[in-house]
Amino acid sequence: VSLFRLTPQREAVLDVVRRATDHPTALQILNRVRQGTPSIGVATVYRALDLLVAHGAIKELTLGDRGSARYDGNPKPHQHVRCTRCGRVADVSIELPRAAASAAEAASGFTVTSYDVQFSGVCAECTR
Amino acid sequence: VSLFRLTPQREAVLDVVRRATDHPTALQILNRVRQGTPSIGVATVYRALDLLVAHGAIKELTLGDRGSARYDGNPKPHQHVRCTRCGRVADVSIELPRAAASAAEAASGFTVTSYDVQFSGVCAECTR
DNA sequence: GTCCCTGCAAAAGTTTTGCATTGCG
DNA sequence: CGCAATGCAAAACTTTTGCAGGGAC
């Protein structure tokens, strides 16, 4: 856990990601940060996101979108459900049984250290 | 399951994806198809991949790579392990317990219809 | 003074779209 | 003939990189 400078720009990015509940993309984060810090550049946001991910402060998600990553302000292990109709993503706090990771190790020969589960379905709004 | 024309180009794309064991990206697929069909264009490959995915013949994966999807010639439900050191991806055939999807539904209010698990770890080669 | 950070602009990489042409049915 | 599929080129997007200026320590 090394140190890094929490500059105003980085703090603004972290703030936006933490406050977000919709798992925004980098460019969405850029737009939100610009409401308070209009002069911030694209590169700064990308570099801040990489840094925050590397330090475990936030998580990077690659959900079903082609060509863009999304970010999650909750660094604790948790899973996601995605609505196939409207694209909404919600958090789910569940843990897989030990046996799942063990089975994966046995089947692949890998040493498994973590996992991500993405459920797909239809959200309450879209079902209605 | 509607019909569509299996043109030589689409067949070549399907063939390459089925034969691949490395979950290639669209551009990697393009290059491989071009070894047998040099005149095929980028757009044709992208359109063929979309079509094949829509018909359930292949699967589209969004693994840890920023800005590029990967494709899997195995349409049956299965999971993946990704090596955090070399990027290699292997298939894993396991099923989650019913309780997992039920828990996700209860926690989110979604109607869950499927799931994808991505394990992360280190492969045998990289461990050595 | 040095080094890290920023903003801008250009470049790179991936995917999509428009359009004229081709060729199956 | 009509319509779907193709190839090419341009456009659209997202992300990365180079670089000059500025601020923190």
CSV table of C-alpha atoms (C1' of nucleotides) in Angstrom, one decimal:
chain,number,residue,atom,x,y,z
A,1,VAL,CA,0.0,0.0,0.0
A,2,SER,CA,2.1,2.9,-1.3
A,3,LEU,CA,1.3,6.5,-1.0
A,4,PHE,CA,0.1,9.0,-3.6
A,5,ARG,CA,-0.9,12.5,-3.7
A,6,LEU,CA,-4.6,13.1,-3.4
A,7,THR,CA,-4.8,16.2,-5.7
A,8,PRO,CA,-8.0,18.1,-6.1
A,9,GLN,CA,-8.6,16.4,-9.4
A,10,ARG,CA,-8.2,12.9,-8.0
A,11,GLU,CA,-10.3,13.7,-5.1
A,12,ALA,CA,-13.1,15.0,-7.4
A,13,VAL,CA,-12.9,11.8,-9.4
A,14,LEU,CA,-13.0,9.6,-6.4
A,15,ASP,CA,-15.9,11.7,-5.0
A,16,VAL,CA,-18.0,11.3,-8.2
A,17,VAL,CA,-17.4,7.5,-8.4
A,18,ARG,CA,-18.2,7.0,-4.7
A,19,ARG,CA,-21.4,9.1,-5.0
A,20,ALA,CA,-22.5,7.3,-8.2
A,21,THR,CA,-25.0,4.5,-8.0
A,22,ASP,CA,-25.1,3.7,-11.7
A,23,HIS,CA,-21.6,2.4,-12.4
A,24,PRO,CA,-20.6,5.1,-14.8
A,25,THR,CA,-18.1,5.0,-17.6
A,26,ALA,CA,-15.0,7.1,-17.7
A,27,LEU,CA,-16.6,9.7,-19.9
A,28,GLN,CA,-19.7,9.9,-17.8
A,29,ILE,CA,-17.4,10.5,-14.8
A,30,LEU,CA,-15.6,13.2,-16.7
A,31,ASN,CA,-18.8,15.0,-17.4
A,32,ARG,CA,-19.9,14.9,-13.7
A,33,VAL,CA,-16.5,16.0,-12.5
A,34,ARG,CA,-16.6,18.9,-14.9
A,35,GLN,CA,-19.7,20.3,-13.2
A,36,GLY,CA,-17.5,21.2,-10.2
A,37,THR,CA,-14.1,21.3,-12.0
A,38,PRO,CA,-14.8,22.5,-15.5
A,39,SER,CA,-11.1,22.6,-16.6
A,40,ILE,CA,-10.2,19.0,-15.9
A,41,GLY,CA,-9.0,17.1,-18.9
A,42,VAL,CA,-9.8,13.6,-20.2
A,43,ALA,CA,-6.4,12.2,-19.6
A,44,THR,CA,-6.4,13.3,-16.0
A,45,VAL,CA,-9.6,11.4,-15.4
A,46,TYR,CA,-8.3,8.3,-17.1
A,47,ARG,CA,-5.1,8.5,-15.1
A,48,ALA,CA,-6.9,9.1,-11.9
A,49,LEU,CA,-9.2,6.1,-12.4
A,50,ASP,CA,-6.3,3.9,-13.2
A,51,LEU,CA,-4.5,5.0,-10.0
A,52,LEU,CA,-7.6,4.6,-7.8
A,53,VAL,CA,-8.2,1.1,-9.2
A,54,ALA,CA,-4.5,0.2,-8.7
A,55,HIS,CA,-4.8,1.3,-5.1
A,56,GLY,CA,-8.0,-0.6,-4.5
A,57,ALA,CA,-10.1,2.5,-3.8
A,58,ILE,CA,-12.5,1.7,-6.6
A,59,LYS,CA,-13.2,-1.2,-9.0
A,60,GLU,CA,-13.2,-1.4,-12.8
A,61,LEU,CA,-15.9,-3.4,-14.3
A,62,THR,CA,-16.2,-4.8,-17.8
A,63,LEU,CA,-19.9,-5.6,-18.2
A,64,GLY,CA,-21.7,-6.3,-21.4
A,65,ASP,CA,-20.8,-3.0,-23.1
A,66,ARG,CA,-18.5,-3.2,-26.1
A,67,GLY,CA,-15.7,-0.7,-25.9
A,68,SER,CA,-16.1,1.0,-22.5
A,69,ALA,CA,-15.3,0.1,-18.9
A,70,ARG,CA,-17.4,1.1,-16.0
A,71,TYR,CA,-16.4,2.1,-12.5
A,72,ASP,CA,-17.7,1.1,-9.1
A,73,GLY,CA,-17.1,3.1,-5.9
A,74,ASN,CA,-17.6,0.1,-3.7
A,75,PRO,CA,-14.2,-1.6,-3.3
A,76,LYS,CA,-15.5,-4.5,-1.3
A,77,PRO,CA,-16.1,-7.8,-3.1
A,78,HIS,CA,-19.6,-7.9,-4.5
A,79,GLN,CA,-21.5,-9.0,-7.6
A,80,HIS,CA,-23.7,-7.4,-10.2
A,81,VAL,CA,-27.0,-8.0,-11.9
A,82,ARG,CA,-27.6,-6.4,-15.3
A,83,CYS,CA,-31.0,-5.7,-16.9
A,84,THR,CA,-31.0,-7.0,-20.4
A,85,ARG,CA,-33.7,-4.6,-21.3
A,86,CYS,CA,-32.6,-1.2,-20.0
A,87,GLY,CA,-29.0,-1.8,-19.1
A,88,ARG,CA,-29.3,-0.9,-15.5
A,89,VAL,CA,-26.8,-2.5,-13.1
A,90,ALA,CA,-27.4,-3.3,-9.5
A,91,ASP,CA,-25.1,-4.6,-6.8
A,92,VAL,CA,-25.6,-8.0,-5.1
A,93,SER,CA,-23.8,-9.1,-2.0
A,94,ILE,CA,-23.4,-12.8,-2.2
A,95,GLU,CA,-20.5,-15.1,-1.8
A,96,LEU,CA,-19.9,-18.2,-3.9
A,97,PRO,CA,-19.4,-21.5,-1.9
A,98,ARG,CA,-15.7,-22.5,-1.5
A,99,ALA,CA,-16.5,-25.5,-3.7
A,100,ALA,CA,-17.0,-23.2,-6.7
A,101,ALA,CA,-13.4,-21.8,-6.7
A,102,SER,CA,-12.0,-25.2,-5.9
A,103,ALA,CA,-13.8,-26.8,-8.9
A,104,ALA,CA,-12.5,-24.0,-11.1
A,105,GLU,CA,-8.9,-24.7,-9.9
A,106,ALA,CA,-9.3,-28.4,-10.5
A,107,ALA,CA,-10.7,-27.9,-13.9
A,108,SER,CA,-8.2,-25.4,-15.2
A,109,GLY,CA,-5.0,-25.9,-13.3
A,110,PHE,CA,-5.0,-22.2,-12.3
A,111,THR,CA,-4.6,-20.9,-8.8
A,112,VAL,CA,-7.8,-18.9,-8.4
A,113,THR,CA,-7.6,-15.8,-6.2
A,114,SER,CA,-10.9,-14.0,-6.9
A,115,TYR,CA,-14.0,-14.1,-9.0
A,116,ASP,CA,-16.7,-11.9,-10.4
A,117,VAL,CA,-20.2,-12.9,-11.1
A,118,GLN,CA,-22.5,-11.1,-13.5
A,119,PHE,CA,-26.2,-12.1,-13.3
A,120,SER,CA,-28.5,-11.2,-16.2
A,121,GLY,CA,-32.2,-10.7,-16.1
A,122,VAL,CA,-34.9,-8.1,-16.1
A,123,CYS,CA,-35.3,-5.4,-13.5
A,124,ALA,CA,-38.5,-4.6,-11.6
A,125,GLU,CA,-39.2,-1.5,-13.6
A,126,CYS,CA,-38.8,-3.3,-16.9
A,127,THR,CA,-40.9,-6.3,-15.8
A,128,ARG,CA,-43.8,-4.0,-14.9
B,1,VAL,CA,-34.6,-19.6,-33.9
B,2,SER,CA,-35.0,-17.9,-37.2
B,3,LEU,CA,-33.1,-18.6,-40.4
B,4,PHE,CA,-30.3,-16.7,-42.0
B,5,ARG,CA,-28.1,-17.3,-45.0
B,6,LEU,CA,-24.8,-19.0,-44.2
B,7,THR,CA,-22.7,-17.2,-46.7
B,8,PRO,CA,-19.1,-18.2,-47.3
B,9,GLN,CA,-17.9,-15.3,-45.2
B,10,ARG,CA,-20.2,-16.1,-42.3
B,11,GLU,CA,-19.2,-19.7,-42.5
B,12,ALA,CA,-15.5,-18.7,-42.5
B,13,VAL,CA,-16.0,-16.6,-39.4
B,14,LEU,CA,-17.9,-19.3,-37.6
B,15,ASP,CA,-15.3,-21.8,-38.5
B,16,VAL,CA,-12.5,-19.6,-37.1
B,17,VAL,CA,-14.3,-18.9,-33.9
B,18,ARG,CA,-15.1,-22.6,-33.4
B,19,ARG,CA,-11.6,-23.7,-34.1
B,20,ALA,CA,-10.1,-21.1,-31.8
B,21,THR,CA,-9.1,-22.0,-28.2
B,22,ASP,CA,-7.9,-18.6,-27.2
B,23,HIS,CA,-11.1,-16.6,-27.2
B,24,PRO,CA,-9.9,-14.2,-29.9
B,25,THR,CA,-11.0,-10.6,-30.5
B,26,ALA,CA,-12.9,-9.4,-33.6
B,27,LEU,CA,-9.7,-8.2,-35.2
B,28,GLN,CA,-7.8,-11.4,-34.5
B,29,ILE,CA,-10.7,-13.3,-36.1
B,30,LEU,CA,-10.5,-11.0,-39.1
B,31,ASN,CA,-6.8,-11.8,-39.5
B,32,ARG,CA,-7.4,-15.5,-39.3
B,33,VAL,CA,-10.3,-15.5,-41.7
B,34,ARG,CA,-8.2,-13.5,-44.2
B,35,GLN,CA,-5.7,-16.4,-44.4
B,36,GLY,CA,-8.4,-18.3,-46.3
B,37,THR,CA,-10.6,-15.4,-47.6
B,38,PRO,CA,-8.2,-12.5,-48.1
B,39,SER,CA,-10.8,-10.1,-49.5
B,40,ILE,CA,-13.1,-10.1,-46.5
B,41,GLY,CA,-13.7,-6.7,-44.9
B,42,VAL,CA,-13.8,-5.6,-41.3
B,43,ALA,CA,-17.4,-4.7,-41.3
B,44,THR,CA,-18.4,-8.1,-42.6
B,45,VAL,CA,-16.6,-9.7,-39.7
B,46,TYR,CA,-18.3,-7.5,-37.2
B,47,ARG,CA,-21.7,-8.0,-38.7
B,48,ALA,CA,-21.2,-11.8,-38.9
B,49,LEU,CA,-20.1,-11.9,-35.3
B,50,ASP,CA,-23.2,-10.0,-34.2
B,51,LEU,CA,-25.4,-12.2,-36.2
B,52,LEU,CA,-23.8,-15.4,-34.9
B,53,VAL,CA,-24.1,-14.1,-31.3
B,54,ALA,CA,-27.8,-13.1,-31.8
B,55,HIS,CA,-28.5,-16.6,-33.1
B,56,GLY,CA,-26.7,-18.2,-30.1
B,57,ALA,CA,-24.1,-20.0,-32.3
B,58,ILE,CA,-21.3,-18.3,-30.4
B,59,LYS,CA,-20.8,-16.1,-27.3
B,60,GLU,CA,-19.5,-12.7,-26.8
B,61,LEU,CA,-17.3,-12.1,-23.8
B,62,THR,CA,-16.3,-8.9,-22.1
B,63,LEU,CA,-13.4,-10.0,-20.0
B,64,GLY,CA,-10.9,-7.6,-18.4
B,65,ASP,CA,-9.7,-6.0,-21.6
B,66,ARG,CA,-10.5,-2.4,-22.0
B,67,GLY,CA,-12.0,-1.6,-25.4
B,68,SER,CA,-12.3,-5.0,-27.0
B,69,ALA,CA,-14.7,-7.9,-26.9
B,70,ARG,CA,-13.7,-11.5,-27.3
B,71,TYR,CA,-15.6,-14.4,-28.8
B,72,ASP,CA,-16.1,-18.0,-27.7
B,73,GLY,CA,-17.1,-20.8,-30.1
B,74,ASN,CA,-18.7,-22.8,-27.4
B,75,PRO,CA,-22.3,-21.7,-27.1
B,76,LYS,CA,-23.1,-23.9,-24.1
B,77,PRO,CA,-23.2,-22.3,-20.6
B,78,HIS,CA,-19.7,-22.3,-19.1
B,79,GLN,CA,-17.4,-20.1,-17.1
B,80,HIS,CA,-13.9,-18.6,-17.5
B,81,VAL,CA,-10.7,-18.3,-15.6
B,82,ARG,CA,-8.3,-15.5,-16.6
B,83,CYS,CA,-4.6,-15.4,-15.8
B,84,THR,CA,-3.8,-12.1,-14.3
B,85,ARG,CA,-0.2,-12.5,-15.4
B,86,CYS,CA,-0.4,-13.5,-19.1
B,87,GLY,CA,-4.0,-12.9,-20.0
B,88,ARG,CA,-4.7,-16.4,-21.0
B,89,VAL,CA,-8.4,-17.5,-20.6
B,90,ALA,CA,-9.5,-21.1,-20.0
B,91,ASP,CA,-13.0,-22.6,-19.9
B,92,VAL,CA,-14.5,-24.0,-16.8
B,93,SER,CA,-17.6,-26.1,-16.7
B,94,ILE,CA,-19.3,-25.6,-13.4
B,95,GLU,CA,-22.7,-24.6,-12.3
B,96,LEU,CA,-23.7,-22.3,-9.5
B,97,PRO,CA,-26.1,-23.7,-6.9
B,98,ARG,CA,-29.7,-22.6,-7.4
B,99,ALA,CA,-29.4,-20.6,-4.2
B,100,ALA,CA,-27.0,-18.2,-5.8
B,101,ALA,CA,-29.4,-17.0,-8.4
B,102,SER,CA,-32.2,-16.9,-5.9
B,103,ALA,CA,-30.2,-14.8,-3.5
B,104,ALA,CA,-29.4,-12.4,-6.4
B,105,GLU,CA,-33.1,-12.1,-7.2
B,106,ALA,CA,-34.0,-11.5,-3.6
B,107,ALA,CA,-31.3,-8.9,-3.2
B,108,SER,CA,-32.1,-6.9,-6.3
B,109,GLY,CA,-35.7,-7.5,-7.3
B,110,PHE,CA,-34.6,-8.6,-10.7
B,111,THR,CA,-35.8,-11.7,-12.5
B,112,VAL,CA,-32.5,-13.5,-13.1
B,113,THR,CA,-32.2,-15.7,-16.2
B,114,SER,CA,-28.5,-16.4,-16.5
B,115,TYR,CA,-25.1,-15.6,-15.1
B,116,ASP,CA,-21.5,-15.5,-16.0
B,117,VAL,CA,-18.6,-16.1,-13.7
B,118,GLN,CA,-15.1,-14.9,-14.3
B,119,PHE,CA,-12.4,-16.4,-12.0
B,120,SER,CA,-9.1,-14.7,-11.8
B,121,GLY,CA,-5.8,-16.2,-10.9
B,122,VAL,CA,-2.5,-17.5,-12.2
B,123,CYS,CA,-2.2,-20.2,-14.7
B,124,ALA,CA,0.1,-23.2,-14.5
B,125,GLU,CA,2.7,-21.8,-16.9
B,126,CYS,CA,2.9,-18.5,-15.1
B,127,THR,CA,3.1,-20.2,-11.7
B,128,ARG,CA,6.1,-22.3,-12.7
C,1,DG,C1',15.6,22.7,-8.3
C,2,DT,C1',13.5,18.5,-9.0
C,3,DC,C1',9.8,15.7,-9.8
C,4,DC,C1',5.1,14.8,-10.2
C,5,DC,C1',0.8,16.4,-12.0
C,6,DT,C1',-2.1,18.7,-15.2
C,7,DG,C1',-4.3,20.1,-19.7
C,8,DC,C1',-4.2,20.0,-24.4
C,9,DA,C1',-3.7,17.9,-28.7
C,10,DA,C1',-2.6,14.2,-31.4
C,11,DA,C1',-2.4,9.4,-32.1
C,12,DA,C1',-4.0,4.7,-31.6
C,13,DG,C1',-7.3,1.1,-31.3
C,14,DT,C1',-12.0,-0.7,-31.8
C,15,DT,C1',-16.5,-0.6,-33.6
C,16,DT,C1',-20.2,1.5,-36.5
C,17,DT,C1',-22.3,3.6,-40.5
C,18,DG,C1',-23.1,5.1,-45.4
C,19,DC,C1',-23.0,3.8,-49.8
C,20,DA,C1',-22.2,1.7,-54.3
C,21,DT,C1',-21.8,-2.9,-56.1
C,22,DT,C1',-22.6,-7.8,-56.4
C,23,DG,C1',-25.1,-11.8,-56.7
C,24,DC,C1',-28.2,-15.1,-54.9
C,25,DG,C1',-33.1,-16.5,-55.1
D,1,DC,C1',-36.0,-7.9,-60.7
D,2,DG,C1',-35.6,-7.3,-55.7
D,3,DC,C1',-33.3,-7.7,-51.7
D,4,DA,C1',-29.8,-9.1,-48.7
D,5,DA,C1',-24.9,-9.3,-48.2
D,6,DT,C1',-20.3,-7.5,-49.2
D,7,DG,C1',-16.2,-4.4,-49.3
D,8,DC,C1',-14.5,0.0,-48.9
D,9,DA,C1',-14.0,4.3,-46.8
D,10,DA,C1',-15.2,7.6,-43.5
D,11,DA,C1',-16.9,8.5,-39.1
D,12,DA,C1',-17.7,7.7,-34.2
D,13,DC,C1',-16.0,6.4,-29.8
D,14,DT,C1',-13.0,5.2,-26.2
D,15,DT,C1',-8.4,5.2,-24.4
D,16,DT,C1',-3.4,6.2,-24.7
D,17,DT,C1',0.6,8.9,-25.4
D,18,DG,C1',3.7,13.1,-26.0
D,19,DC,C1',4.8,17.2,-24.4
D,20,DA,C1',5.1,21.9,-22.4
D,21,DG,C1',3.8,24.5,-18.5
D,22,DG,C1',3.0,24.8,-13.4
D,23,DG,C1',2.9,23.7,-8.6
D,24,DA,C1',4.3,21.0,-4.5
D,25,DC,C1',7.9,19.8,-1.5
